[in-house]
Amino acid sequence: MDVGATYTSSGKIMKAGPFPSKLGSTWEITQDSISSTATLKEVKAPTNPNGSIVIKNIPPATWSGRMFDIGVYKNGSLLVVQKDVHVGDQVDFMLKPKLYFGVVRNMVEGDVFTSLEITSSLTEFDLSDYPNGIRVTLKQLPGGGQYEFSGEAMS
């Protein structure tokens, strides 16, 4: 698991990280001046008892600061992102071993999925209930407009 932040400076996308992180850790992102590079660093703090990863956008002393898009990465790929974390705010990522399935349309694939229109209700599977894996099946219900996801434990 890694944490990182991105921001735009002079029309360029800048990055801080990603850096290796542990569940329960606390991080701070700072940028001393508008022209300096942002710094993301882990702070010495008690482990968050709920296992969340906390990243705080620390207000600078000499200017008003900027918003950051803060993300958690796994194997080098963006797993989840919170966009536009304001100065003085923080984001708490509470990662649970769950998968959600739904039928969508108008999906644009990139670093993250965007422009999703969910056309079914989401079905949640708690992966801790499936220690050997899960096989998910989608079937269309009679009448044609409804879909159902079902999960079967793998052995």
mmCIF file of C-alpha atoms in Angstrom:
data_model
loop_
_atom_site.group_PDB
_atom_site.id
_atom_site.type_symbol
_atom_site.label_atom_id
_atom_site.label_comp_id
_atom_site.label_asym_id
_atom_site.label_seq_id
_atom_site.Cartn_x
_atom_site.Cartn_y
_atom_site.Cartn_z
ATOM 1 C CA MET A 1 0.000 0.000 0.000
ATOM 2 C CA ASP A 2 1.337 3.451 -0.917
ATOM 3 C CA VAL A 3 0.103 7.038 -0.510
ATOM 4 C CA GLY A 4 0.592 9.973 -2.846
ATOM 5 C CA ALA A 5 -0.726 13.367 -3.864
ATOM 6 C CA THR A 6 -1.049 15.243 -7.131
ATOM 7 C CA TYR A 7 -1.571 18.924 -7.852
ATOM 8 C CA THR A 8 -1.301 21.374 -10.736
ATOM 9 C CA SER A 9 1.414 24.032 -10.801
ATOM 10 C CA SER A 10 1.969 26.337 -13.785
ATOM 11 C CA GLY A 11 -0.169 24.046 -15.920
ATOM 12 C CA LYS A 12 1.856 20.938 -15.070
ATOM 13 C CA ILE A 13 0.666 17.993 -13.005
ATOM 14 C CA MET A 14 3.042 17.525 -10.077
ATOM 15 C CA LYS A 15 3.305 14.506 -7.772
ATOM 16 C CA ALA A 16 4.379 13.880 -4.216
ATOM 17 C CA GLY A 17 4.869 10.135 -3.865
ATOM 18 C CA PRO A 18 3.604 7.526 -3.941
ATOM 19 C CA PHE A 19 5.440 6.357 -0.816
ATOM 20 C CA PRO A 20 5.138 3.040 1.053
ATOM 21 C CA SER A 21 2.524 3.234 3.796
ATOM 22 C CA LYS A 22 1.041 1.042 6.483
ATOM 23 C CA LEU A 23 -2.570 0.753 7.564
ATOM 24 C CA GLY A 24 -3.106 3.013 10.587
ATOM 25 C CA SER A 25 -0.452 5.562 9.580
ATOM 26 C CA THR A 26 -0.781 9.366 9.568
ATOM 27 C CA TRP A 27 0.729 11.609 6.898
ATOM 28 C CA GLU A 28 1.023 15.340 6.239
ATOM 29 C CA ILE A 29 1.335 17.168 2.946
ATOM 30 C CA THR A 30 2.947 20.607 3.031
ATOM 31 C CA GLN A 31 4.063 23.209 0.535
ATOM 32 C CA ASP A 32 6.022 26.118 2.023
ATOM 33 C CA SER A 33 5.574 28.519 -0.913
ATOM 34 C CA ILE A 34 3.645 28.607 -4.161
ATOM 35 C CA SER A 35 6.856 27.897 -6.104
ATOM 36 C CA SER A 36 8.223 25.129 -3.860
ATOM 37 C CA THR A 37 7.609 21.413 -4.292
ATOM 38 C CA ALA A 38 4.987 19.797 -2.094
ATOM 39 C CA THR A 39 6.256 17.326 0.494
ATOM 40 C CA LEU A 40 4.341 14.290 1.707
ATOM 41 C CA LYS A 41 5.750 12.676 4.829
ATOM 42 C CA GLU A 42 4.670 10.232 7.484
ATOM 43 C CA VAL A 43 4.390 11.711 10.961
ATOM 44 C CA LYS A 44 5.127 9.969 14.221
ATOM 45 C CA ALA A 45 1.716 9.471 15.745
ATOM 46 C CA PRO A 46 -0.062 6.632 17.498
ATOM 47 C CA THR A 47 -1.423 4.059 15.070
ATOM 48 C CA ASN A 48 -5.008 4.869 14.142
ATOM 49 C CA PRO A 49 -7.010 2.239 16.041
ATOM 50 C CA ASN A 50 -9.453 1.693 13.177
ATOM 51 C CA GLY A 51 -6.597 1.040 10.723
ATOM 52 C CA SER A 52 -7.363 4.089 8.589
ATOM 53 C CA ILE A 53 -4.671 5.937 6.663
ATOM 54 C CA VAL A 54 -4.950 9.670 7.453
ATOM 55 C CA ILE A 55 -3.441 12.409 5.257
ATOM 56 C CA LYS A 56 -3.636 16.032 6.435
ATOM 57 C CA ASN A 57 -3.236 19.094 4.191
ATOM 58 C CA ILE A 58 -1.219 21.360 6.506
ATOM 59 C CA PRO A 59 -1.739 25.149 6.104
ATOM 60 C CA PRO A 60 1.489 26.923 5.092
ATOM 61 C CA ALA A 61 2.755 29.928 7.073
ATOM 62 C CA THR A 62 3.512 32.248 4.136
ATOM 63 C CA TRP A 63 0.646 31.818 1.667
ATOM 64 C CA SER A 64 -2.892 30.464 1.416
ATOM 65 C CA GLY A 65 -1.933 26.968 0.217
ATOM 66 C CA ARG A 66 -3.510 24.685 -2.372
ATOM 67 C CA MET A 67 -5.829 21.732 -2.733
ATOM 68 C CA PHE A 68 -4.412 18.280 -3.419
ATOM 69 C CA ASP A 69 -5.811 15.105 -4.927
ATOM 70 C CA ILE A 70 -4.752 12.457 -2.418
ATOM 71 C CA GLY A 71 -4.682 8.785 -3.245
ATOM 72 C CA VAL A 72 -3.861 5.306 -2.054
ATOM 73 C CA TYR A 73 -1.970 3.055 -4.452
ATOM 74 C CA LYS A 74 -1.493 -0.683 -4.643
ATOM 75 C CA ASN A 75 1.175 -2.285 -6.817
ATOM 76 C CA GLY A 76 1.848 1.112 -8.408
ATOM 77 C CA SER A 77 -1.754 1.660 -9.507
ATOM 78 C CA LEU A 78 -4.198 4.151 -8.034
ATOM 79 C CA LEU A 79 -6.702 2.302 -5.868
ATOM 80 C CA VAL A 80 -8.776 5.167 -4.445
ATOM 81 C CA VAL A 81 -8.544 8.965 -4.596
ATOM 82 C CA GLN A 82 -10.079 11.907 -2.756
ATOM 83 C CA LYS A 83 -10.009 14.935 -5.024
ATOM 84 C CA ASP A 84 -9.629 18.548 -3.898
ATOM 85 C CA VAL A 85 -8.584 18.114 -0.262
ATOM 86 C CA HIS A 86 -8.628 21.708 0.990
ATOM 87 C CA VAL A 87 -5.997 23.430 3.125
ATOM 88 C CA GLY A 88 -6.533 22.473 6.771
ATOM 89 C CA ASP A 89 -8.624 19.411 5.870
ATOM 90 C CA GLN A 90 -7.713 15.766 6.027
ATOM 91 C CA VAL A 91 -8.801 12.588 4.338
ATOM 92 C CA ASP A 92 -9.223 9.284 6.171
ATOM 93 C CA PHE A 93 -8.994 6.196 3.986
ATOM 94 C CA MET A 94 -10.686 3.259 5.683
ATOM 95 C CA LEU A 95 -9.857 0.315 3.481
ATOM 96 C CA LYS A 96 -11.991 -2.762 3.940
ATOM 97 C CA PRO A 97 -11.667 -6.013 2.023
ATOM 98 C CA LYS A 98 -14.890 -5.487 0.074
ATOM 99 C CA LEU A 99 -15.881 -5.514 -3.562
ATOM 100 C CA TYR A 100 -18.908 -3.774 -5.042
ATOM 101 C CA PHE A 101 -20.556 -4.810 -8.274
ATOM 102 C CA GLY A 102 -23.055 -2.874 -10.341
ATOM 103 C CA VAL A 103 -24.115 -2.423 -13.936
ATOM 104 C CA VAL A 104 -22.932 0.904 -15.356
ATOM 105 C CA ARG A 105 -22.953 2.807 -18.618
ATOM 106 C CA ASN A 106 -20.996 5.746 -20.038
ATOM 107 C CA MET A 107 -17.818 4.619 -18.304
ATOM 108 C CA VAL A 108 -14.560 6.387 -19.138
ATOM 109 C CA GLU A 109 -11.472 4.421 -18.163
ATOM 110 C CA GLY A 110 -8.293 6.167 -17.018
ATOM 111 C CA ASP A 111 -6.394 6.340 -13.742
ATOM 112 C CA VAL A 112 -9.836 6.189 -12.151
ATOM 113 C CA PHE A 113 -13.236 5.436 -13.639
ATOM 114 C CA THR A 114 -15.310 8.521 -14.388
ATOM 115 C CA SER A 115 -18.673 9.426 -15.894
ATOM 116 C CA LEU A 116 -20.342 6.394 -14.385
ATOM 117 C CA GLU A 117 -24.087 6.059 -14.505
ATOM 118 C CA ILE A 118 -25.068 3.176 -12.261
ATOM 119 C CA THR A 119 -28.050 1.395 -13.760
ATOM 120 C CA SER A 120 -28.483 -1.219 -11.016
ATOM 121 C CA SER A 121 -28.186 -1.309 -7.256
ATOM 122 C CA LEU A 122 -24.718 -2.094 -5.945
ATOM 123 C CA THR A 123 -24.064 -5.546 -4.539
ATOM 124 C CA GLU A 124 -21.451 -5.758 -1.780
ATOM 125 C CA PHE A 125 -19.241 -8.773 -1.097
ATOM 126 C CA ASP A 126 -17.129 -8.818 2.078
ATOM 127 C CA LEU A 127 -13.987 -10.676 1.035
ATOM 128 C CA SER A 128 -13.273 -11.720 4.623
ATOM 129 C CA ASP A 129 -16.233 -14.106 4.158
ATOM 130 C CA TYR A 130 -14.426 -15.701 1.186
ATOM 131 C CA PRO A 131 -10.880 -16.579 2.358
ATOM 132 C CA ASN A 132 -10.228 -18.807 -0.686
ATOM 133 C CA GLY A 133 -11.687 -16.394 -3.223
ATOM 134 C CA ILE A 134 -15.070 -15.667 -4.727
ATOM 135 C CA ARG A 135 -16.725 -16.378 -8.063
ATOM 136 C CA VAL A 136 -19.216 -13.632 -8.936
ATOM 137 C CA THR A 137 -22.017 -14.302 -11.400
ATOM 138 C CA LEU A 138 -24.306 -11.781 -13.086
ATOM 139 C CA LYS A 139 -27.727 -12.828 -14.309
ATOM 140 C CA GLN A 140 -30.574 -10.895 -15.832
ATOM 141 C CA LEU A 141 -33.886 -11.357 -14.030
ATOM 142 C CA PRO A 142 -37.102 -12.161 -15.903
ATOM 143 C CA GLY A 143 -38.546 -9.069 -17.545
ATOM 144 C CA GLY A 144 -35.167 -7.863 -18.761
ATOM 145 C CA GLY A 145 -34.612 -4.675 -16.770
ATOM 146 C CA GLN A 146 -33.107 -5.986 -13.533
ATOM 147 C CA TYR A 147 -29.765 -7.653 -12.841
ATOM 148 C CA GLU A 148 -28.564 -9.720 -9.922
ATOM 149 C CA PHE A 149 -25.029 -10.488 -8.767
ATOM 150 C CA SER A 150 -24.409 -13.619 -6.727
ATOM 151 C CA GLY A 151 -21.238 -14.827 -5.059
ATOM 152 C CA GLU A 152 -19.989 -18.360 -4.574
ATOM 153 C CA ALA A 153 -17.056 -19.294 -2.354
ATOM 154 C CA MET A 154 -14.138 -20.916 -4.157
ATOM 155 C CA SER A 155 -12.466 -23.925 -2.633
#
